[in-house]
């Protein structure tokens, strides 16, 4: 059982990584629950080419400049990255600071840099839409999540109608 508060995010992330490794997963994608994610784009993003990828932010939270994958927007870890974080004495090593920066610190100490991918949106400035290639948008309200999704639903219906009309015209 894992506590479910914001301050418990490091413990929750550790449990997520442990579960993924125990169940044979080679990759894990971690994002927050206020993040809209296009799963089709996520799976086609090329994540498997990198040990650690996401939207790059910088922090000196621990007194040293570190590039980290913004956790709300989401970041990927491969099995090696998961195992490194798990072997670092987590969750103890994750206590006392933001989970995403702590994960980056642990990986950096082992020579694993972040691969920056700007398609993971740290806010609602550029949400995913049928007209762009963005994968996630973070800090979404319930209404914004629904609005983004409806934009894709409308686009899919529009494309379906165009295909039906083209097939009807071809049949004549």
Tab-separated table of C-alpha atoms in Angstrom:
chain	number	residue	atom	x	y	z
A	1	UNK	CA	0.000	0.000	0.000
A	2	UNK	CA	1.343	3.399	-1.050
A	3	UNK	CA	0.174	6.757	0.355
A	4	UNK	CA	-1.613	8.963	-2.177
A	5	UNK	CA	-0.668	12.557	-1.326
A	6	UNK	CA	1.398	14.932	-3.453
A	7	UNK	CA	4.281	14.763	-0.970
A	8	UNK	CA	4.217	10.987	-1.401
A	9	UNK	CA	4.949	11.179	-5.136
A	10	UNK	CA	8.550	9.946	-4.664
A	11	UNK	CA	7.264	6.860	-2.841
A	12	UNK	CA	4.554	6.328	-5.471
A	13	UNK	CA	7.120	6.624	-8.270
A	14	UNK	CA	9.383	4.100	-6.564
A	15	UNK	CA	6.443	1.687	-6.253
A	16	UNK	CA	5.581	2.232	-9.944
A	17	UNK	CA	9.141	1.443	-11.033
A	18	UNK	CA	9.379	-1.586	-8.772
A	19	UNK	CA	6.060	-2.946	-10.077
A	20	UNK	CA	7.084	-2.368	-13.721
A	21	UNK	CA	10.396	-4.218	-13.224
A	22	UNK	CA	8.770	-7.074	-11.293
A	23	UNK	CA	6.248	-7.544	-14.095
A	24	UNK	CA	8.832	-7.586	-16.894
A	25	UNK	CA	8.307	-4.169	-18.441
A	26	UNK	CA	11.215	-2.688	-20.386
A	27	UNK	CA	9.877	0.896	-20.355
A	28	UNK	CA	7.684	3.032	-18.144
A	29	UNK	CA	6.032	6.369	-18.808
A	30	UNK	CA	5.227	8.452	-15.744
A	31	UNK	CA	3.002	11.540	-15.863
A	32	UNK	CA	0.624	13.293	-13.480
A	33	UNK	CA	-3.121	12.774	-13.296
A	34	UNK	CA	-3.806	16.303	-14.583
A	35	UNK	CA	-2.058	15.535	-17.877
A	36	UNK	CA	-3.780	14.917	-21.203
A	37	UNK	CA	-1.935	12.237	-23.153
A	38	UNK	CA	-2.395	11.063	-26.743
A	39	UNK	CA	-1.520	7.395	-26.320
A	40	UNK	CA	-1.199	6.796	-30.073
A	41	UNK	CA	1.438	9.531	-30.301
A	42	UNK	CA	3.065	8.399	-27.059
A	43	UNK	CA	3.625	4.877	-28.370
A	44	UNK	CA	4.958	6.196	-31.693
A	45	UNK	CA	7.239	8.809	-30.072
A	46	UNK	CA	10.554	6.945	-30.388
A	47	UNK	CA	10.951	6.623	-26.620
A	48	UNK	CA	12.711	3.277	-27.004
A	49	UNK	CA	15.778	5.014	-28.453
A	50	UNK	CA	16.573	6.682	-25.122
A	51	UNK	CA	17.200	5.570	-21.544
A	52	UNK	CA	15.521	8.711	-20.182
A	53	UNK	CA	13.419	11.200	-22.151
A	54	UNK	CA	10.900	13.966	-21.587
A	55	UNK	CA	10.488	17.736	-21.585
A	56	UNK	CA	13.687	19.273	-20.239
A	57	UNK	CA	13.600	21.685	-17.374
A	58	UNK	CA	16.559	22.848	-15.287
A	59	UNK	CA	16.815	23.155	-11.528
A	60	UNK	CA	19.344	23.945	-8.846
A	61	UNK	CA	17.079	22.504	-6.152
A	62	UNK	CA	19.900	20.354	-4.747
A	63	UNK	CA	22.570	23.042	-5.162
A	64	UNK	CA	23.784	21.783	-8.517
A	65	UNK	CA	22.388	22.550	-11.985
A	66	UNK	CA	20.517	19.539	-13.270
A	67	UNK	CA	18.409	18.871	-16.368
A	68	UNK	CA	15.320	16.844	-15.525
A	69	UNK	CA	12.300	15.434	-17.300
A	70	UNK	CA	9.324	17.472	-16.116
A	71	UNK	CA	7.296	14.844	-14.247
A	72	UNK	CA	3.876	16.376	-14.747
A	73	UNK	CA	4.188	16.414	-18.533
A	74	UNK	CA	5.662	12.924	-18.372
A	75	UNK	CA	8.979	11.199	-18.817
A	76	UNK	CA	10.119	7.790	-20.028
A	77	UNK	CA	12.597	5.458	-18.363
A	78	UNK	CA	13.967	2.266	-19.863
A	79	UNK	CA	14.650	-0.813	-17.748
A	80	UNK	CA	18.224	0.238	-17.013
A	81	UNK	CA	17.016	3.640	-15.799
A	82	UNK	CA	14.340	2.027	-13.652
A	83	UNK	CA	16.865	-0.355	-12.111
A	84	UNK	CA	19.319	2.475	-11.395
A	85	UNK	CA	16.658	4.496	-9.597
A	86	UNK	CA	15.524	1.441	-7.657
A	87	UNK	CA	19.063	0.486	-6.657
A	88	UNK	CA	19.785	3.990	-5.341
A	89	UNK	CA	18.104	3.226	-2.056
A	90	UNK	CA	14.809	4.639	-3.165
A	91	UNK	CA	12.516	5.742	-1.701
A	92	UNK	CA	14.936	7.067	0.941
A	93	UNK	CA	17.013	8.838	-1.718
A	94	UNK	CA	13.901	10.477	-3.148
A	95	UNK	CA	12.707	11.992	0.115
A	96	UNK	CA	13.129	15.677	0.659
A	97	UNK	CA	12.547	17.034	-2.797
A	98	UNK	CA	10.611	16.882	-6.042
A	99	UNK	CA	10.379	13.362	-7.447
A	100	UNK	CA	11.267	14.296	-11.033
A	101	UNK	CA	14.393	16.225	-10.037
A	102	UNK	CA	15.454	13.416	-7.710
A	103	UNK	CA	15.099	10.819	-10.459
A	104	UNK	CA	17.231	13.015	-12.752
A	105	UNK	CA	19.854	13.437	-10.024
A	106	UNK	CA	20.133	9.675	-9.517
A	107	UNK	CA	20.397	9.035	-13.269
A	108	UNK	CA	22.900	11.862	-13.793
A	109	UNK	CA	25.147	10.368	-11.086
A	110	UNK	CA	25.203	7.187	-13.189
A	111	UNK	CA	25.943	8.987	-16.474
A	112	UNK	CA	22.422	8.842	-17.932
A	113	UNK	CA	21.402	12.204	-19.407
A	114	UNK	CA	17.909	13.345	-20.272
A	115	UNK	CA	16.927	13.362	-23.954
A	116	UNK	CA	14.804	16.499	-24.477
A	117	UNK	CA	11.537	16.040	-26.380
A	118	UNK	CA	9.444	19.195	-26.644
A	119	UNK	CA	6.306	17.254	-27.603
A	120	UNK	CA	5.654	16.659	-23.890
A	121	UNK	CA	3.942	19.877	-22.824
A	122	UNK	CA	4.615	21.153	-19.306
A	123	UNK	CA	1.487	23.344	-19.440
A	124	UNK	CA	-1.538	24.217	-21.546
A	125	UNK	CA	0.318	26.677	-23.827
A	126	UNK	CA	0.395	24.132	-26.687
A	127	UNK	CA	-2.009	21.276	-26.014
A	128	UNK	CA	-2.162	18.294	-28.372
A	129	UNK	CA	-4.483	18.822	-31.323
A	130	UNK	CA	-5.045	17.204	-34.704
A	131	UNK	CA	-2.993	20.062	-36.209
A	132	UNK	CA	0.211	19.534	-34.190
A	133	UNK	CA	2.469	16.727	-32.964
A	134	UNK	CA	2.286	17.365	-29.214
A	135	UNK	CA	1.846	14.294	-27.040
A	136	UNK	CA	0.916	15.668	-23.608
A	137	UNK	CA	-0.330	18.816	-21.909
A	138	UNK	CA	0.109	19.208	-18.149
A	139	UNK	CA	-1.892	21.140	-15.559
A	140	UNK	CA	-5.208	20.580	-17.326
A	141	UNK	CA	-8.537	21.160	-15.649
A	142	UNK	CA	-11.241	18.554	-16.162
A	143	UNK	CA	-12.878	20.871	-18.697
A	144	UNK	CA	-9.599	21.328	-20.599
A	145	UNK	CA	-9.036	17.554	-20.720
A	146	UNK	CA	-12.489	17.135	-22.241
A	147	UNK	CA	-12.036	20.018	-24.698
A	148	UNK	CA	-8.722	18.635	-25.993
A	149	UNK	CA	-10.220	15.179	-26.416
A	150	UNK	CA	-13.321	16.514	-28.156
A	151	UNK	CA	-11.054	18.267	-30.670
A	152	UNK	CA	-9.734	14.855	-31.696
A	153	UNK	CA	-13.211	13.312	-31.729
A	154	UNK	CA	-14.490	16.084	-34.019
A	155	UNK	CA	-11.464	15.689	-36.294
A	156	UNK	CA	-11.998	11.914	-36.492
A	157	UNK	CA	-15.690	12.356	-37.401
A	158	UNK	CA	-14.767	14.948	-40.035
A	159	UNK	CA	-12.145	12.610	-41.574
A	160	UNK	CA	-14.611	9.714	-41.511
A	161	UNK	CA	-17.246	11.815	-43.336
A	162	UNK	CA	-14.702	12.848	-45.998
A	163	UNK	CA	-13.700	9.204	-46.517
A	164	UNK	CA	-17.353	8.132	-46.835
A	165	UNK	CA	-18.030	10.885	-49.364
A	166	UNK	CA	-14.955	9.926	-51.373
A	167	UNK	CA	-15.976	6.261	-51.392
A	168	UNK	CA	-19.525	7.181	-52.494
A	169	UNK	CA	-18.183	9.359	-55.295
A	170	UNK	CA	-15.812	6.577	-56.424
A	171	UNK	CA	-18.678	4.058	-56.468
A	172	UNK	CA	-20.755	6.188	-58.860
